[in-house]
Tab-separated table of C-alpha atoms in Angstrom:
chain	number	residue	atom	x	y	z
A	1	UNK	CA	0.000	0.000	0.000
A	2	UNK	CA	1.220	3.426	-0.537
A	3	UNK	CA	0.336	6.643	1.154
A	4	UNK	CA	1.948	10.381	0.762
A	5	UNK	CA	0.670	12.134	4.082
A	6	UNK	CA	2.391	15.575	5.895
A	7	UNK	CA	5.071	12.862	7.802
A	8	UNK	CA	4.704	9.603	5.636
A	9	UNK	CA	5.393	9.304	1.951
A	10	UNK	CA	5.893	5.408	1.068
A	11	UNK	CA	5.735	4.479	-2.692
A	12	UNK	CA	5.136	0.960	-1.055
A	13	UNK	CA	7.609	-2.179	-0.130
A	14	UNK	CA	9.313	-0.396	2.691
A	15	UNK	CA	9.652	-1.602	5.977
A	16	UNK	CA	6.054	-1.494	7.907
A	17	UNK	CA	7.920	-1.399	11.865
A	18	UNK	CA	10.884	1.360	12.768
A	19	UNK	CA	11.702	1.509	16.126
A	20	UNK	CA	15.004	2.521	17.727
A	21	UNK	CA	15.411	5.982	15.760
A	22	UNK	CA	18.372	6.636	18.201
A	23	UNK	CA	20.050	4.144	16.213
A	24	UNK	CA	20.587	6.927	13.349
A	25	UNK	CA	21.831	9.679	15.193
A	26	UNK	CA	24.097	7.019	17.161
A	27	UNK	CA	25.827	6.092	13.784
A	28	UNK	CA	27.487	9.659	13.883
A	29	UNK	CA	29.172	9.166	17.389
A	30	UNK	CA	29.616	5.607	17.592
A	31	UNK	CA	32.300	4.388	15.530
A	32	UNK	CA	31.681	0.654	16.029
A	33	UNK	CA	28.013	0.865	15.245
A	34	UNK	CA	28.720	3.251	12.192
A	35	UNK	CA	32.000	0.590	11.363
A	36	UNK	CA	29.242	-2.906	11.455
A	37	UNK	CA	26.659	-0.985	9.267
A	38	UNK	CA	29.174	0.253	7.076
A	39	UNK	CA	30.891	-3.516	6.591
A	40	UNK	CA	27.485	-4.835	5.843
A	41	UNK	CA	26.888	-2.444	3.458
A	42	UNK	CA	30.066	-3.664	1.554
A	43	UNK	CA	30.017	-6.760	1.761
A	44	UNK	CA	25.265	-7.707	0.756
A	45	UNK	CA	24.584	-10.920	2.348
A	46	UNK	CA	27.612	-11.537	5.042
A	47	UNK	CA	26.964	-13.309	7.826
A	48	UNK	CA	26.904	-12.072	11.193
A	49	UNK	CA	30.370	-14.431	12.067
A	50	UNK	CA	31.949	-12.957	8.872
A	51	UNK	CA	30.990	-9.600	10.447
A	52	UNK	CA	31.943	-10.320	14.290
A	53	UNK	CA	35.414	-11.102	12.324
A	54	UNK	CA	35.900	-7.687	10.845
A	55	UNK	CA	35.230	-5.093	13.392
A	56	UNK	CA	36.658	-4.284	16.915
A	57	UNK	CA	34.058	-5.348	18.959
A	58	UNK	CA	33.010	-8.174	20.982
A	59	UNK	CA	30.433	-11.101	19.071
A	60	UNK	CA	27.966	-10.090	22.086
A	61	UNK	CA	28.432	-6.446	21.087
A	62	UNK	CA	27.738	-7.439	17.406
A	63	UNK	CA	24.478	-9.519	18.238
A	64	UNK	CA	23.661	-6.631	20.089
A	65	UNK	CA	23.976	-4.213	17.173
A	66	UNK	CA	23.098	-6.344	14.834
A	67	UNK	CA	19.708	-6.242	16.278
A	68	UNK	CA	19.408	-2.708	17.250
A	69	UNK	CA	19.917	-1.842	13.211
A	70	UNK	CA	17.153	-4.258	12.085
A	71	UNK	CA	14.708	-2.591	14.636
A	72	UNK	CA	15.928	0.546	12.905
A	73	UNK	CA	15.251	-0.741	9.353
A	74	UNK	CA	18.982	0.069	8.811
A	75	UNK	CA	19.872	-3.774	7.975
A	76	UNK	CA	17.554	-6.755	6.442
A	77	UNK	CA	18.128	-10.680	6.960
A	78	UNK	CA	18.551	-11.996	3.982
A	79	UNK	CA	16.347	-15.160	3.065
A	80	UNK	CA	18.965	-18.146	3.093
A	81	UNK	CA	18.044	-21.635	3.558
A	82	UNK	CA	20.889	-21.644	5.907
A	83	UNK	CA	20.831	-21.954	9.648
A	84	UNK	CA	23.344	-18.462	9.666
A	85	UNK	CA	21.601	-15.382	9.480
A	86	UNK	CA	22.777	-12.898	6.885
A	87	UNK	CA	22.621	-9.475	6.484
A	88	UNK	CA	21.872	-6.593	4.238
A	89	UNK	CA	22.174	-2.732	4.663
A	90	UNK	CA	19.657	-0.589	3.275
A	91	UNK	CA	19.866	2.690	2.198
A	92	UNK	CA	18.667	5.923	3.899
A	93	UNK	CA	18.731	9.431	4.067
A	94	UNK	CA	17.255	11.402	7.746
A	95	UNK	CA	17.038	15.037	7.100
A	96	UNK	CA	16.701	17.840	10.009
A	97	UNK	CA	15.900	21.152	9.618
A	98	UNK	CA	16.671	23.510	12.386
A	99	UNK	CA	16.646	27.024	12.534
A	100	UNK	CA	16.883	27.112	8.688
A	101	UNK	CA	19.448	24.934	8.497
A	102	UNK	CA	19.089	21.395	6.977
A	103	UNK	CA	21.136	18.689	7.192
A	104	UNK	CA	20.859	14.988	5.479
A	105	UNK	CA	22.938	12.030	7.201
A	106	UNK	CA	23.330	9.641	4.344
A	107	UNK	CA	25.601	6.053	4.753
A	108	UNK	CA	28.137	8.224	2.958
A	109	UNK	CA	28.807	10.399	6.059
A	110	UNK	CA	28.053	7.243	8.360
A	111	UNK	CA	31.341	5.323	6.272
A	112	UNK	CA	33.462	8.764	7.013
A	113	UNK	CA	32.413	8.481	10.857
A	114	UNK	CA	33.597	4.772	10.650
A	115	UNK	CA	36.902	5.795	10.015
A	116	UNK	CA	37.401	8.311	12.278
A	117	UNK	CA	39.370	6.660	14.669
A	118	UNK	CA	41.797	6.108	12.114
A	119	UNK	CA	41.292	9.937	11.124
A	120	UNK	CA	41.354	11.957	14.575
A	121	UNK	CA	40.635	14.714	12.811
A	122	UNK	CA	36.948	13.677	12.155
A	123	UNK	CA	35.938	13.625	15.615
A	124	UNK	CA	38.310	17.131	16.418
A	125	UNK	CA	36.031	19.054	14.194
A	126	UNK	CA	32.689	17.237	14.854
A	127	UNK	CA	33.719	17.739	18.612
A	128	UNK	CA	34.728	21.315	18.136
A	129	UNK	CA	32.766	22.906	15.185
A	130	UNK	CA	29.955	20.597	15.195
A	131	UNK	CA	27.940	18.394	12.975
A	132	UNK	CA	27.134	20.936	10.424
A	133	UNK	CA	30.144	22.272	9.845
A	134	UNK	CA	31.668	18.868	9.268
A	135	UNK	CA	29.139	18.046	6.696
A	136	UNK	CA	29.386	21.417	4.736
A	137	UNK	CA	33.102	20.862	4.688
A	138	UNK	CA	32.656	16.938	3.776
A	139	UNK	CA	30.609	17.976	0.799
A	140	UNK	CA	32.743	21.048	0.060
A	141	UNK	CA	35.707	18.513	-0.036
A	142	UNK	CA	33.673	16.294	-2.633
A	143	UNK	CA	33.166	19.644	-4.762
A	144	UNK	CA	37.001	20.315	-4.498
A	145	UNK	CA	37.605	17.027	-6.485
A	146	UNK	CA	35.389	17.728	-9.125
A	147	UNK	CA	37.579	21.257	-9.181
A	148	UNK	CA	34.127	23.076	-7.950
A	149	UNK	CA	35.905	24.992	-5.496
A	150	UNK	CA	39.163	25.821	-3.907
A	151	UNK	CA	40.722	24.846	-0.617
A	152	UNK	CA	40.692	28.225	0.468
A	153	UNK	CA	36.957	28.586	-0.673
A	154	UNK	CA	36.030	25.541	1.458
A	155	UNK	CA	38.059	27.024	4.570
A	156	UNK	CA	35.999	30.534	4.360
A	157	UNK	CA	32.837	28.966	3.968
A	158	UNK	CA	33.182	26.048	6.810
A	159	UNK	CA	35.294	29.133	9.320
A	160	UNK	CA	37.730	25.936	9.335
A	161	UNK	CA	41.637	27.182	9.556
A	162	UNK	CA	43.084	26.158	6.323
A	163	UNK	CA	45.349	23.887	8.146
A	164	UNK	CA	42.293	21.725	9.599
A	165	UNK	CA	40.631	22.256	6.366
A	166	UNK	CA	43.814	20.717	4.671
A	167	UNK	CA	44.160	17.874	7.080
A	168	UNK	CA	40.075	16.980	6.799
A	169	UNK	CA	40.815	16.890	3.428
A	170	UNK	CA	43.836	14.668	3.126
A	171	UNK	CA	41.446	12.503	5.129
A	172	UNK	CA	38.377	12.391	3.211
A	173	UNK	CA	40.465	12.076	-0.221
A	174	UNK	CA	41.777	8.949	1.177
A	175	UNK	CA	38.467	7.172	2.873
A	176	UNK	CA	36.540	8.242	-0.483
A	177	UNK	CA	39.288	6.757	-2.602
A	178	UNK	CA	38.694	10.090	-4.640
A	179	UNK	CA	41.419	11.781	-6.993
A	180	UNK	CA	43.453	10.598	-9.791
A	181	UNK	CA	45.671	7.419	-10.336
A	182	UNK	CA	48.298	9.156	-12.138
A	183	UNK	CA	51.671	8.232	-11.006
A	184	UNK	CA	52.163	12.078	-11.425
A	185	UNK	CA	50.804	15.524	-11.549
A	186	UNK	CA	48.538	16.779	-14.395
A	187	UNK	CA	50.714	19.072	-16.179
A	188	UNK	CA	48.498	22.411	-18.267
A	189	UNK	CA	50.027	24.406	-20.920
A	190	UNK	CA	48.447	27.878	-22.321
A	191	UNK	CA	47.333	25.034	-25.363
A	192	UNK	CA	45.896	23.134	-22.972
A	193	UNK	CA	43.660	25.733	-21.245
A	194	UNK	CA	43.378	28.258	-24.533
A	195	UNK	CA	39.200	27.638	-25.012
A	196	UNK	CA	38.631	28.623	-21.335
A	197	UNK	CA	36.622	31.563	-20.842
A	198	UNK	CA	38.129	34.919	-19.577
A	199	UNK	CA	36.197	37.878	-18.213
A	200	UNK	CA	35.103	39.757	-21.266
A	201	UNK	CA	34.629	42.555	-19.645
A	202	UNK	CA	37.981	42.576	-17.995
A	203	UNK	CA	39.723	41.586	-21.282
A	204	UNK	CA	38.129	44.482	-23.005
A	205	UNK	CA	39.617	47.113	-20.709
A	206	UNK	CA	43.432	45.594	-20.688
B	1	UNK	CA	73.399	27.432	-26.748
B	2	UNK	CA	69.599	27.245	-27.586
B	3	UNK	CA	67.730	30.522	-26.434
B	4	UNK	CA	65.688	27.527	-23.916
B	5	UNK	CA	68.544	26.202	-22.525
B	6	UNK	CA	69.664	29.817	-21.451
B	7	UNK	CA	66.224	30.558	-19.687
B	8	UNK	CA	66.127	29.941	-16.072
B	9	UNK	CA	63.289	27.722	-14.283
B	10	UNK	CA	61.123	29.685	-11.592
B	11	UNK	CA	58.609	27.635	-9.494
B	12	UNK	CA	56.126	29.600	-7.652
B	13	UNK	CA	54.304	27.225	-5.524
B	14	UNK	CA	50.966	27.496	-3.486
B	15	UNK	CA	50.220	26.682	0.181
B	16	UNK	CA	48.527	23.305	0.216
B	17	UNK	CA	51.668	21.628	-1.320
B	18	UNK	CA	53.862	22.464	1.309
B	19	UNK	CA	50.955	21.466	4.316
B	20	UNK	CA	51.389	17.903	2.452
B	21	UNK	CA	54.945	18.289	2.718
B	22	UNK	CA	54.772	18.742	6.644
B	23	UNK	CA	56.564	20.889	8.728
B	24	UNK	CA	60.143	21.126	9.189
B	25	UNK	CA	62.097	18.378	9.976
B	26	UNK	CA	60.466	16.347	7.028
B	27	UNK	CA	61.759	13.833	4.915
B	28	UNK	CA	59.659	15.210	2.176
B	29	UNK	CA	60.943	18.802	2.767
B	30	UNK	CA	64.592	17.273	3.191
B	31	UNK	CA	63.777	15.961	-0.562
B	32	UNK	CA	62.560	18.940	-1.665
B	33	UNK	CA	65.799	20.453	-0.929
B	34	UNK	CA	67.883	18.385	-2.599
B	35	UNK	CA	65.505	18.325	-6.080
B	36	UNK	CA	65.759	21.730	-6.514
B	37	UNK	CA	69.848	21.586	-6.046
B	38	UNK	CA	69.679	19.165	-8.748
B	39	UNK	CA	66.919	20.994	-10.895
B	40	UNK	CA	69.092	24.240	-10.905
B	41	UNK	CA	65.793	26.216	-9.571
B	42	UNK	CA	64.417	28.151	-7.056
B	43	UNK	CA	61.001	28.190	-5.081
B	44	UNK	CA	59.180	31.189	-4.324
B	45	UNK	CA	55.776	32.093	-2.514
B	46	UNK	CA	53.950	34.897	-2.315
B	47	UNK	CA	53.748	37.178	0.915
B	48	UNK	CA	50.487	35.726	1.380
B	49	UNK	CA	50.970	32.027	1.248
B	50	UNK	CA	54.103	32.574	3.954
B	51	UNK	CA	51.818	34.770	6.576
B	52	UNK	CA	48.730	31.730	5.889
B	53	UNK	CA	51.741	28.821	6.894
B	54	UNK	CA	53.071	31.028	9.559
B	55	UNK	CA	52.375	30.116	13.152
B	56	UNK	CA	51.167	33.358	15.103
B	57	UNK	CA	51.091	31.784	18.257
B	58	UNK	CA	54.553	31.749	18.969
B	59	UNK	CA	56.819	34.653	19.653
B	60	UNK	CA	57.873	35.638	17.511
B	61	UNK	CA	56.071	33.844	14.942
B	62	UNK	CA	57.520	31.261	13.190
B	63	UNK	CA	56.520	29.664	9.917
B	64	UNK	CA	57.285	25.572	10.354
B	65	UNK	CA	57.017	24.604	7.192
B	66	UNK	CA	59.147	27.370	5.597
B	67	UNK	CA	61.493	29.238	7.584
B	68	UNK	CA	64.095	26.344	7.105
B	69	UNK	CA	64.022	26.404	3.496
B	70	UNK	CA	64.151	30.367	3.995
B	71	UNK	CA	67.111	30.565	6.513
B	72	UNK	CA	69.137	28.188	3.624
B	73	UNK	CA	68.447	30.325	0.687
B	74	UNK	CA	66.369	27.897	-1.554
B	75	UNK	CA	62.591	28.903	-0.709
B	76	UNK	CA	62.237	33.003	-1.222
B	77	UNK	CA	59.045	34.616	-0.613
B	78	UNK	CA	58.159	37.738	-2.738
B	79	UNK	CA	57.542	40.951	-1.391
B	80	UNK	CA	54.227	42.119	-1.397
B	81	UNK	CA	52.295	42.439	-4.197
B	82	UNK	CA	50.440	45.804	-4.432
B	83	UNK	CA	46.942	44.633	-5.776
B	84	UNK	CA	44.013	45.491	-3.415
B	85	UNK	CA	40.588	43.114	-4.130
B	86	UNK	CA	38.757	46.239	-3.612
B	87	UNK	CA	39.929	48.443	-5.837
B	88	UNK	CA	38.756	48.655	-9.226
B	89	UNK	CA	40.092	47.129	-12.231
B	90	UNK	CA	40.310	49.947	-14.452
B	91	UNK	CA	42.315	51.183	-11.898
B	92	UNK	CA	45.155	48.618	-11.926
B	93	UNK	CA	47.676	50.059	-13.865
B	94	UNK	CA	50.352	46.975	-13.475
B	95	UNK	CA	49.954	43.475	-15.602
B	96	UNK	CA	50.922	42.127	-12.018
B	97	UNK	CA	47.701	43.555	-10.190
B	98	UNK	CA	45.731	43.123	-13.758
B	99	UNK	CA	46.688	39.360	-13.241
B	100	UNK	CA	45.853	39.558	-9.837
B	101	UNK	CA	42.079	40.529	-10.622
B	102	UNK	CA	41.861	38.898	-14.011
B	103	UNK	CA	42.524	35.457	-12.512
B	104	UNK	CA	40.382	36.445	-9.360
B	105	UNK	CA	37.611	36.644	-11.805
B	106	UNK	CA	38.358	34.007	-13.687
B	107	UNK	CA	37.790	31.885	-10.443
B	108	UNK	CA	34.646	33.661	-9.188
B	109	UNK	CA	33.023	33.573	-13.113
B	110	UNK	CA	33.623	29.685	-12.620
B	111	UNK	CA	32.710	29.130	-9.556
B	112	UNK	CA	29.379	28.241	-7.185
B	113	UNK	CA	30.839	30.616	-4.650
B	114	UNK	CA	31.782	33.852	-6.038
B	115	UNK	CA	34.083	36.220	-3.614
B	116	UNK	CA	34.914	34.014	-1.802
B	117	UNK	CA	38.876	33.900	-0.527
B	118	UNK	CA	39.605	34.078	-4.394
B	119	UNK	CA	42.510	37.121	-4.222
B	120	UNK	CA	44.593	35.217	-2.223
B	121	UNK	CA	44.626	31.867	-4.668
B	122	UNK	CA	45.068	34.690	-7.179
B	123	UNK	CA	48.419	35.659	-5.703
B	124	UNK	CA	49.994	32.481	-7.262
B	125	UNK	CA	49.296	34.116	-10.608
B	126	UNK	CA	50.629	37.349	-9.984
B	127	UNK	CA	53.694	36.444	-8.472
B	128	UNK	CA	54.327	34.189	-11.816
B	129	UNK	CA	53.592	37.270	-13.990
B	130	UNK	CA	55.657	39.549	-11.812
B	131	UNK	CA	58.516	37.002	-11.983
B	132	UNK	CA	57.999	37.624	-16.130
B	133	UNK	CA	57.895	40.786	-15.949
B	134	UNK	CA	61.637	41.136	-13.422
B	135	UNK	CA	63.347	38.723	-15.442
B	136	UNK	CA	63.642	38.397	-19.332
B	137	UNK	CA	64.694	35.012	-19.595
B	138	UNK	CA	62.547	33.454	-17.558
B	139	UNK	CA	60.231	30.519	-17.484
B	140	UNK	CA	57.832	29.402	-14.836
B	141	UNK	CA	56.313	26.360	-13.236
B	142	UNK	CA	53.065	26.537	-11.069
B	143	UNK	CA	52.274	23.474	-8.290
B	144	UNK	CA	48.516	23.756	-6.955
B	145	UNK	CA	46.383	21.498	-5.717
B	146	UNK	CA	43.027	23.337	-6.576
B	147	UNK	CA	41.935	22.396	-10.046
B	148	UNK	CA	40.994	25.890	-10.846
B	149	UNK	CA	43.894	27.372	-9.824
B	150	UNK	CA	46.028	25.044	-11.580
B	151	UNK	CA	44.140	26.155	-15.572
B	152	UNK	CA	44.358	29.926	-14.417
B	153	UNK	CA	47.666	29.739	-13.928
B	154	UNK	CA	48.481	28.414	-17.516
B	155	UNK	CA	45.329	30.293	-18.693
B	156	UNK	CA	46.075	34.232	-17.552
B	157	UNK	CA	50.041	34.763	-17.962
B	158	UNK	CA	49.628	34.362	-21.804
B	159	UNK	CA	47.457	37.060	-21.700
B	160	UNK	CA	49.838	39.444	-20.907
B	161	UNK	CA	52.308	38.160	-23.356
B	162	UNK	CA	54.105	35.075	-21.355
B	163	UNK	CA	53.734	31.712	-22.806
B	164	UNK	CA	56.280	30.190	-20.559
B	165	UNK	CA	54.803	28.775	-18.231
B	166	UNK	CA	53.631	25.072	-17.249
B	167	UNK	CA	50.726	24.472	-14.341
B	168	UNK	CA	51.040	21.286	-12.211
B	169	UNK	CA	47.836	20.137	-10.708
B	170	UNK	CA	48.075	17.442	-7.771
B	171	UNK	CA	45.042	15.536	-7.095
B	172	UNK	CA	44.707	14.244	-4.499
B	173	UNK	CA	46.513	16.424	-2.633
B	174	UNK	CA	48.042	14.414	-0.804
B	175	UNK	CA	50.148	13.254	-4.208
B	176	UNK	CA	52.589	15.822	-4.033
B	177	UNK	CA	53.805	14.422	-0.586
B	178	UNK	CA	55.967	11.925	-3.359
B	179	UNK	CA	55.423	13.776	-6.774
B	180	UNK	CA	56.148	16.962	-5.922
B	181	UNK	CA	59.988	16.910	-4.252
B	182	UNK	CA	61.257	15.417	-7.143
B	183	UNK	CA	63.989	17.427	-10.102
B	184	UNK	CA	61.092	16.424	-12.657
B	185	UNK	CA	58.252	17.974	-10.915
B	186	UNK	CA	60.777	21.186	-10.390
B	187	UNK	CA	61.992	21.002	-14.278
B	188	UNK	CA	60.347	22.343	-17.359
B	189	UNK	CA	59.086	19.659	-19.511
B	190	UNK	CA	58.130	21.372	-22.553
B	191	UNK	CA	55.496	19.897	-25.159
């Protein structure tokens, strides 16, 4: 059945129980919750032993969490004739809007979270600048690899020093696996760049 | 001799390669050093870029990622160039501070967020076209890691007459930790 109301829109086949909404805002400030959802996510259909194997946390702990994402709708069982259960993740996006202000937690900002123990930085500015700020400069950061914007553009618009900006950066280029391959730098001559565009109006006047 | 082979390399080099580099002591820095003894080159930076890597908090300040390469005579930073964001184009009598607002533009006409900390990115640019304009037989290599930065750079000095020039781009970033500190990074390739 599907329904469009002012707080449900469901184009049908989604889950019919969520309880445990916590469990999404916990994904941003526990790592090992944010770390089990994100390994499921990788790897459709693991089991939960395969998973107890690959994060930091005790097989109780991952029973535990295992079940607290399926009462959030954040992980399936998958049907297998098997006695082991096995696990998908399912997508999702919860949006706030505060004060004008809204902010979407996707899996794609629950996988940076995952890493932040390995990236200290992470937690330094969610801890110190706050949520927001860390996911304006995240997507800033994606729009600096597509060449959108500079490093110093993303520094003034986040009110991050350059130097954190820099180091969030170095960190998110490396979780995202964004950036070329090249075994060096991209090298433009005036040919290279002649068709760009200059300020006609600027031009004119020279 | 060729007229090429009596031209001297320049590299003018922006912030966010030497925050990959680390501060000083660095193995990457202590590489840097030697590749541009054996590229026969120097490194500048603008004014700018020095005060953004200097560290305020100490007195007196102290820049930890330059001052080393400074004190030894193989990083110079440029005196100050004289362009002001706010005043007016027509007004910019210089190709240095025309470069400085040309590539500002440039930047801002490209970009989702217009005005925004573009003049100082646009120092890179100027301080290659003033390096043109001091020196006749010069040529110049830029190292950025902004994509942007990196065309305007090849992109604006030809429009003041200087086709010398060659604009490294390192993505990610974090590259130029091992591409950048190397005699062919520092060298002039030439197409």
């Amino acid at each position: 059945m599907s329904y469009d109301t002012e707080h449900v829109r469901n184009v049908g086949n989604g889950p019919t129980m969520i309880t445990g909404l916590s469990t999404f805002t916990e994904l941003l400030t526990n790592t090992n919750l944010a770390d089990l959802y994100i390994a499921i996510r990788l790897s459709p259909g693991v089991t939960a032993p395969e998973i107890a194997d690959q994060v930091a946390v005790s097989k109780k702990t991952v029973y535990e969490y295992l079940h607290r994402l399926e009462r959030a709708g954040l992980i399936t069982e998958t049907k297998d004739d098997s006695a082991t259960r096995a696990y998908n993740a399912e997508d999702f996006e919860l949006t706030l809007t505060i004060r004008g202000i809204e902010i979407t937690i996707t899996p794609k900002l629950v996988a940076v979270i995952a890493r932040s123990d390995a990236y200290p930085i992470i937690n330094r500015i969610c801890d110190e600048h706050g949520f927001v700020t860390f996911a304006l400069a995240h997507d800033l950061i994606n729009a600096h690899s597509d060449g959108e914007v500079t490093i110093r553009q993303i520094a003034a618009l986040t009110d991050l020093s350059h130097g954190t900006t820099y180091d969030l950066l170095e960190a998110l280029y490396e979780i995202h696996d964004i950036g070329g391959d090249g075994p060096s730098p991209t090298t433009y001559s005036p040919a290279d760049v002649a068709e760009d565009d200059l300020f006609s109006e600027l031009t004119d006047n020279k | 001799m060729s007229r090429l082979k009596q031209l001297h390399t320049a590299n003018v080099v922006d912030t966010v390669i030497f925050r990959s580099l680390g501060k000083s002591p660095s193995p990457h820095l202590e590489s840097l050093e030697q590749a541009v003894a054996e590229a026969d080159t120097e490194l500048w930076v603008s004014s700018s870029i020095y005060r953004e890597l200097t560290n305020y908090g100490t007195n007196p300040p102290r820049n930890p990622y330059l001052d080393t390469g400074v004190e030894d005579g193989w990083i110079r930073v440029a005196t100050p160039l004289l362009g002001n964001r706010n005043t007016p184009f027509d007004s910019a009598h210089n190709p240095v501070e025309q470069a400085q607002h040309f590539t500002d533009e440039y930047l801002n006409q490209q970009s989702k967020y217009p005005e925004i900390n573009n003049w100082r990115d646009a120092s890179v640019v100027a301080l290659a076209v003033r390096l043109f304009e001091q020196n006749t037989r010069i040529r110049v290599i830029t190292h950025t890691a902004d994509e942007r930065l990196a065309r305007a750079c090849a992109r604006i000095p030809p429009e003041f007459g200087y086709y010398e020039i060659e604009s490294r781009y390192y993505n990610p970033p974090q590259k130029a930790k091992q591409q950048f500190p190397t005699t062919e990074s520092l060298s002039w390739r030439g197409r």
